[in-house]
Amino acid sequence: MTPNPRQSLLLDEVRARGTATVEALSEQFGVTLQTVRRDVKLLSDAGLLARFHGGVRLPSSTTENIAYRQRQQLNEQAKQRIARSVAQGVPEGCSLILNIGTTTEAIARELMRHKGLRVITNNLNVAAILSDNPDCEVIVAGGVVRSRDRGIVGEATVDFIKQFKVDIGLIGISGIESDGTLRDFDFREVKVARAIIEQSRQVWVAADHSKFNRPAMVQVAGFAEIDALFTDQAPPEPFPSLLADAGVQCEVAAA
């Protein structure tokens, strides 16, 4: 599903609180209990929220991500804004690595008019998008293709990435915890992301606002290992000071 504006605000409220009662959400948004219950049911059926008696919380799993098709639609406009912001910062004639994720796919679409790019990716969706740009050379990593999202992972992928040294590594991640660690769910995907970080002169992270304070099992990196963070809303506390202390440039995409 694609959440409507009220449902998106409801999601943001639950993310901020951790848990919320139906009554509190009804009062917060000035709608009936029935409306909140209907929204909560739709969001929980889509895997975006988890219900308990009288209330709602975020899905608690740190081991499994939301399904790819749901992630494609979740915060779609925010990802498009982030993608435009990233594309504006990418110079023509540079080398890039783009990893797995729906945000990096949005970035690929915004790079369709760039010239002279050389893009390495372990994301078949990114490769398919940018292969339609005649001024872009696309290099696809070898490895095992995950059918659920067409990401390529495995030791062969890591070895392939390590052949290159690129100008910019563009990383999409699943969560940013309150200590400033970037996290993901699949250790095989994380190993590839680590290789990208090590083989990139600059590391840019693209993450919409829903990724802040979202737990995931495997650590990818800390803020000290990245150069820029692109997001769609000003990060909540304590992230501004953590980013500043690590010297990370934070770019909030224009509405």
Short mmCIF file of C-alpha atoms in Angstrom, two decimals:
data_model
loop_
_atom_site.label_atom_id
_atom_site.label_comp_id
_atom_site.label_asym_id
_atom_site.label_seq_id
_atom_site.Cartn_x
_atom_site.Cartn_y
_atom_site.Cartn_z
CA MET A 1 0.00 0.00 0.00
CA THR A 2 0.96 3.66 -0.36
CA PRO A 3 0.03 5.45 2.89
CA ASN A 4 -2.10 8.56 2.48
CA PRO A 5 -0.91 11.79 4.19
CA ARG A 6 -2.77 11.08 7.44
CA GLN A 7 -1.45 7.51 7.57
CA SER A 8 2.09 8.75 6.93
CA LEU A 9 1.75 11.18 9.84
CA LEU A 10 0.37 8.37 12.00
CA LEU A 11 3.42 6.24 11.13
CA ASP A 12 5.73 9.12 12.04
CA GLU A 13 3.94 9.58 15.38
CA VAL A 14 4.30 5.91 16.28
CA ARG A 15 7.98 5.97 15.26
CA ALA A 16 8.54 8.97 17.53
CA ARG A 17 6.72 7.41 20.50
CA GLY A 18 7.59 3.76 20.01
CA THR A 19 4.03 2.79 20.97
CA ALA A 20 0.70 4.65 20.95
CA THR A 21 -2.89 3.94 21.94
CA VAL A 22 -5.75 4.23 19.50
CA GLU A 23 -7.29 6.90 21.75
CA ALA A 24 -4.12 9.01 21.76
CA LEU A 25 -3.84 8.82 17.98
CA SER A 26 -7.49 9.75 17.61
CA GLU A 27 -6.97 12.84 19.76
CA GLN A 28 -3.66 13.72 18.07
CA PHE A 29 -5.16 13.77 14.57
CA GLY A 30 -8.69 14.88 15.39
CA VAL A 31 -10.37 11.83 13.84
CA THR A 32 -12.69 9.15 15.17
CA LEU A 33 -11.54 5.97 16.85
CA GLN A 34 -13.02 4.05 13.93
CA THR A 35 -10.86 6.00 11.47
CA VAL A 36 -7.70 5.28 13.48
CA ARG A 37 -8.59 1.59 13.78
CA ARG A 38 -9.14 1.41 10.02
CA ASP A 39 -5.80 3.11 9.32
CA VAL A 40 -4.02 0.88 11.82
CA LYS A 41 -5.49 -2.25 10.27
CA LEU A 42 -4.36 -1.23 6.78
CA LEU A 43 -0.87 -0.33 8.00
CA SER A 44 -0.50 -3.52 10.04
CA ASP A 45 -1.74 -5.66 7.14
CA ALA A 46 1.01 -4.04 5.05
CA GLY A 47 3.60 -4.93 7.68
CA LEU A 48 4.32 -1.30 8.60
CA LEU A 49 2.86 -1.44 12.13
CA ALA A 50 2.11 -4.13 14.70
CA ARG A 51 -1.10 -4.09 16.72
CA PHE A 52 -1.60 -5.00 20.35
CA HIS A 53 -4.70 -4.72 22.56
CA GLY A 54 -5.73 -1.06 22.52
CA GLY A 55 -2.70 0.23 20.68
CA VAL A 56 -0.03 -0.03 18.05
CA ARG A 57 3.77 -0.19 17.84
CA LEU A 58 6.49 -0.53 15.25
CA PRO A 59 7.25 -4.04 14.02
CA SER A 60 9.82 -5.26 16.50
CA SER A 61 11.94 -7.54 14.33
CA THR A 62 15.62 -6.65 14.07
CA THR A 63 16.24 -9.67 11.83
CA GLU A 64 13.89 -9.20 8.88
CA ASN A 65 13.19 -6.21 6.66
CA ILE A 66 9.84 -5.10 5.26
CA ALA A 67 9.01 -6.85 1.99
CA TYR A 68 10.58 -5.27 -1.10
CA ARG A 69 7.26 -4.41 -2.82
CA GLN A 70 6.08 -2.60 0.32
CA ARG A 71 9.39 -0.74 0.60
CA GLN A 72 9.03 0.43 -3.02
CA GLN A 73 5.86 2.31 -2.09
CA LEU A 74 6.76 3.38 1.45
CA ASN A 75 7.84 7.05 1.63
CA GLU A 76 8.04 7.11 -2.16
CA GLN A 77 7.90 10.90 -2.47
CA ALA A 78 10.56 11.33 0.20
CA LYS A 79 12.87 8.96 -1.68
CA GLN A 80 12.31 10.91 -4.90
CA ARG A 81 13.26 14.15 -3.16
CA ILE A 82 16.38 12.55 -1.70
CA ALA A 83 17.27 11.14 -5.11
CA ARG A 84 17.04 14.58 -6.74
CA SER A 85 19.24 16.05 -4.02
CA VAL A 86 21.85 13.32 -4.46
CA ALA A 87 21.82 13.62 -8.27
CA GLN A 88 22.41 17.37 -8.02
CA GLY A 89 25.60 16.65 -6.10
CA VAL A 90 26.95 13.99 -8.46
CA PRO A 91 29.32 15.54 -11.02
CA GLU A 92 29.32 14.33 -14.59
CA GLY A 93 32.23 12.13 -15.63
CA CYS A 94 32.69 10.44 -12.25
CA SER A 95 32.72 6.84 -11.03
CA LEU A 96 30.11 5.49 -8.63
CA ILE A 97 29.05 2.35 -6.80
CA LEU A 98 25.33 1.99 -6.00
CA ASN A 99 24.18 -0.77 -3.68
CA ILE A 100 20.90 -2.55 -2.97
CA GLY A 101 17.77 -0.61 -2.02
CA THR A 102 14.71 1.23 -3.23
CA THR A 103 16.33 4.62 -2.49
CA THR A 104 19.36 3.84 -4.65
CA GLU A 105 16.97 2.80 -7.42
CA ALA A 106 15.31 6.22 -7.15
CA ILE A 107 18.77 7.81 -7.37
CA ALA A 108 19.51 5.81 -10.53
CA ARG A 109 16.40 7.28 -12.18
CA GLU A 110 17.59 10.79 -11.34
CA LEU A 111 20.98 10.07 -12.97
CA MET A 112 19.44 9.31 -16.36
CA ARG A 113 20.53 12.68 -17.80
CA HIS A 114 24.07 12.59 -16.42
CA LYS A 115 26.91 12.15 -18.90
CA GLY A 116 30.15 10.24 -18.65
CA LEU A 117 29.28 8.18 -15.58
CA ARG A 118 30.81 4.80 -14.84
CA VAL A 119 28.51 2.96 -12.42
CA ILE A 120 29.27 -0.29 -10.62
CA THR A 121 26.31 -1.93 -8.90
CA ASN A 122 25.16 -5.10 -7.21
CA ASN A 123 21.54 -4.13 -7.87
CA LEU A 124 20.03 -5.49 -11.09
CA ASN A 125 17.22 -2.91 -10.89
CA VAL A 126 19.78 -0.08 -10.86
CA ALA A 127 21.62 -1.71 -13.78
CA ALA A 128 18.40 -1.99 -15.79
CA ILE A 129 17.50 1.66 -15.14
CA LEU A 130 20.91 3.14 -16.01
CA SER A 131 21.47 0.88 -19.01
CA ASP A 132 18.94 3.12 -20.78
CA ASN A 133 21.32 6.07 -20.37
CA PRO A 134 23.61 5.90 -23.43
CA ASP A 135 26.16 8.17 -21.71
CA CYS A 136 26.56 5.85 -18.73
CA GLU A 137 28.71 2.72 -18.56
CA VAL A 138 27.18 0.14 -16.21
CA ILE A 139 29.26 -2.63 -14.63
CA VAL A 140 27.31 -5.37 -12.83
CA ALA A 141 28.85 -7.30 -9.96
CA GLY A 142 28.90 -11.08 -10.01
CA GLY A 143 27.39 -13.19 -7.25
CA VAL A 144 24.10 -14.71 -6.09
CA VAL A 145 20.91 -12.89 -7.18
CA ARG A 146 18.22 -12.57 -4.50
CA SER A 147 14.90 -13.10 -6.23
CA ARG A 148 12.96 -10.90 -3.81
CA ASP A 149 14.74 -7.64 -4.76
CA ARG A 150 17.28 -8.52 -7.51
CA GLY A 151 20.19 -7.67 -5.26
CA ILE A 152 23.48 -9.50 -5.81
CA VAL A 153 25.33 -10.73 -2.72
CA GLY A 154 27.98 -13.22 -1.66
CA GLU A 155 31.76 -13.58 -1.49
CA ALA A 156 32.07 -13.28 -5.27
CA THR A 157 30.34 -9.90 -5.06
CA VAL A 158 32.69 -8.67 -2.36
CA ASP A 159 35.74 -9.82 -4.37
CA PHE A 160 34.38 -8.09 -7.48
CA ILE A 161 33.83 -4.75 -5.70
CA LYS A 162 37.36 -4.84 -4.28
CA GLN A 163 38.82 -4.53 -7.79
CA PHE A 164 37.73 -0.89 -8.02
CA LYS A 165 38.39 2.48 -6.42
CA VAL A 166 35.57 4.93 -7.19
CA ASP A 167 34.85 8.60 -6.59
CA ILE A 168 31.56 8.09 -4.73
CA GLY A 169 29.99 5.10 -3.00
CA LEU A 170 26.22 5.56 -2.65
CA ILE A 171 24.77 3.45 0.14
CA GLY A 172 21.17 2.82 1.09
CA ILE A 173 20.65 1.38 4.58
CA SER A 174 17.78 -0.02 6.65
CA GLY A 175 18.25 1.75 9.96
CA ILE A 176 20.26 4.33 11.90
CA GLU A 177 20.37 3.66 15.64
CA SER A 178 20.64 6.31 18.33
CA ASP A 179 24.38 5.71 18.77
CA GLY A 180 24.99 6.72 15.14
CA THR A 181 25.53 3.23 13.75
CA LEU A 182 24.19 2.39 10.30
CA ARG A 183 22.52 -1.02 10.29
CA ASP A 184 20.98 -3.58 7.97
CA PHE A 185 19.33 -6.99 8.14
CA ASP A 186 21.32 -9.32 5.88
CA PHE A 187 24.96 -9.95 6.85
CA ARG A 188 25.77 -10.87 3.24
CA GLU A 189 24.46 -7.50 2.05
CA VAL A 190 26.42 -5.77 4.81
CA LYS A 191 29.68 -7.41 3.68
CA VAL A 192 29.13 -5.94 0.21
CA ALA A 193 28.31 -2.53 1.71
CA ARG A 194 31.52 -2.68 3.75
CA ALA A 195 33.51 -3.38 0.58
CA ILE A 196 31.84 -0.40 -1.13
CA ILE A 197 32.77 1.88 1.78
CA GLU A 198 36.39 0.71 1.68
CA GLN A 199 36.67 1.18 -2.10
CA SER A 200 35.11 4.67 -2.26
CA ARG A 201 36.91 7.99 -1.97
CA GLN A 202 33.69 9.53 -0.64
CA VAL A 203 30.81 7.65 1.00
CA TRP A 204 27.30 9.07 0.70
CA VAL A 205 24.36 7.57 2.58
CA ALA A 206 20.76 8.06 1.42
CA ALA A 207 18.12 7.46 4.10
CA ASP A 208 14.61 8.84 4.52
CA HIS A 209 13.34 10.00 7.91
CA SER A 210 11.83 6.60 8.79
CA LYS A 211 15.32 5.09 9.07
CA PHE A 212 16.27 7.12 12.17
CA ASN A 213 15.90 5.13 15.40
CA ARG A 214 15.04 2.01 13.39
CA PRO A 215 16.79 -1.12 14.73
CA ALA A 216 18.41 -3.78 12.57
CA MET A 217 20.70 -6.64 13.48
CA VAL A 218 23.95 -6.08 11.57
CA GLN A 219 26.20 -3.03 11.82
CA VAL A 220 27.32 -1.55 8.50
CA ALA A 221 29.36 1.45 9.64
CA GLY A 222 29.52 4.43 11.98
CA PHE A 223 29.06 8.08 11.11
CA ALA A 224 32.86 8.55 11.20
CA GLU A 225 33.13 6.37 8.08
CA ILE A 226 30.80 8.43 5.88
CA ASP A 227 31.13 11.85 4.29
CA ALA A 228 27.52 12.87 3.58
CA LEU A 229 24.00 11.91 4.63
CA PHE A 230 21.06 12.73 2.37
CA THR A 231 17.61 12.68 3.95
CA ASP A 232 14.19 14.30 3.57
CA GLN A 233 13.65 15.77 7.05
CA ALA A 234 15.93 17.29 9.66
CA PRO A 235 17.22 14.36 11.76
CA PRO A 236 15.79 14.13 15.30
CA GLU A 237 17.92 14.28 18.44
CA PRO A 238 20.58 13.07 19.13
CA PHE A 239 21.59 12.75 15.48
CA PRO A 240 22.48 16.40 14.65
CA SER A 241 25.26 16.50 17.24
CA LEU A 242 26.48 13.00 16.33
CA LEU A 243 26.69 13.99 12.66
CA ALA A 244 28.47 17.25 13.49
CA ASP A 245 30.98 15.51 15.77
CA ALA A 246 31.77 13.01 12.98
CA GLY A 247 32.13 15.77 10.37
CA VAL A 248 29.30 14.39 8.24
CA GLN A 249 27.62 16.81 5.82
CA CYS A 250 23.85 16.46 6.24
CA GLU A 251 21.76 17.41 3.22
CA VAL A 252 17.99 17.76 3.80
CA ALA A 253 16.19 17.55 0.45
CA ALA A 254 13.93 20.46 -0.45
CA ALA A 255 10.20 19.79 -0.40
#
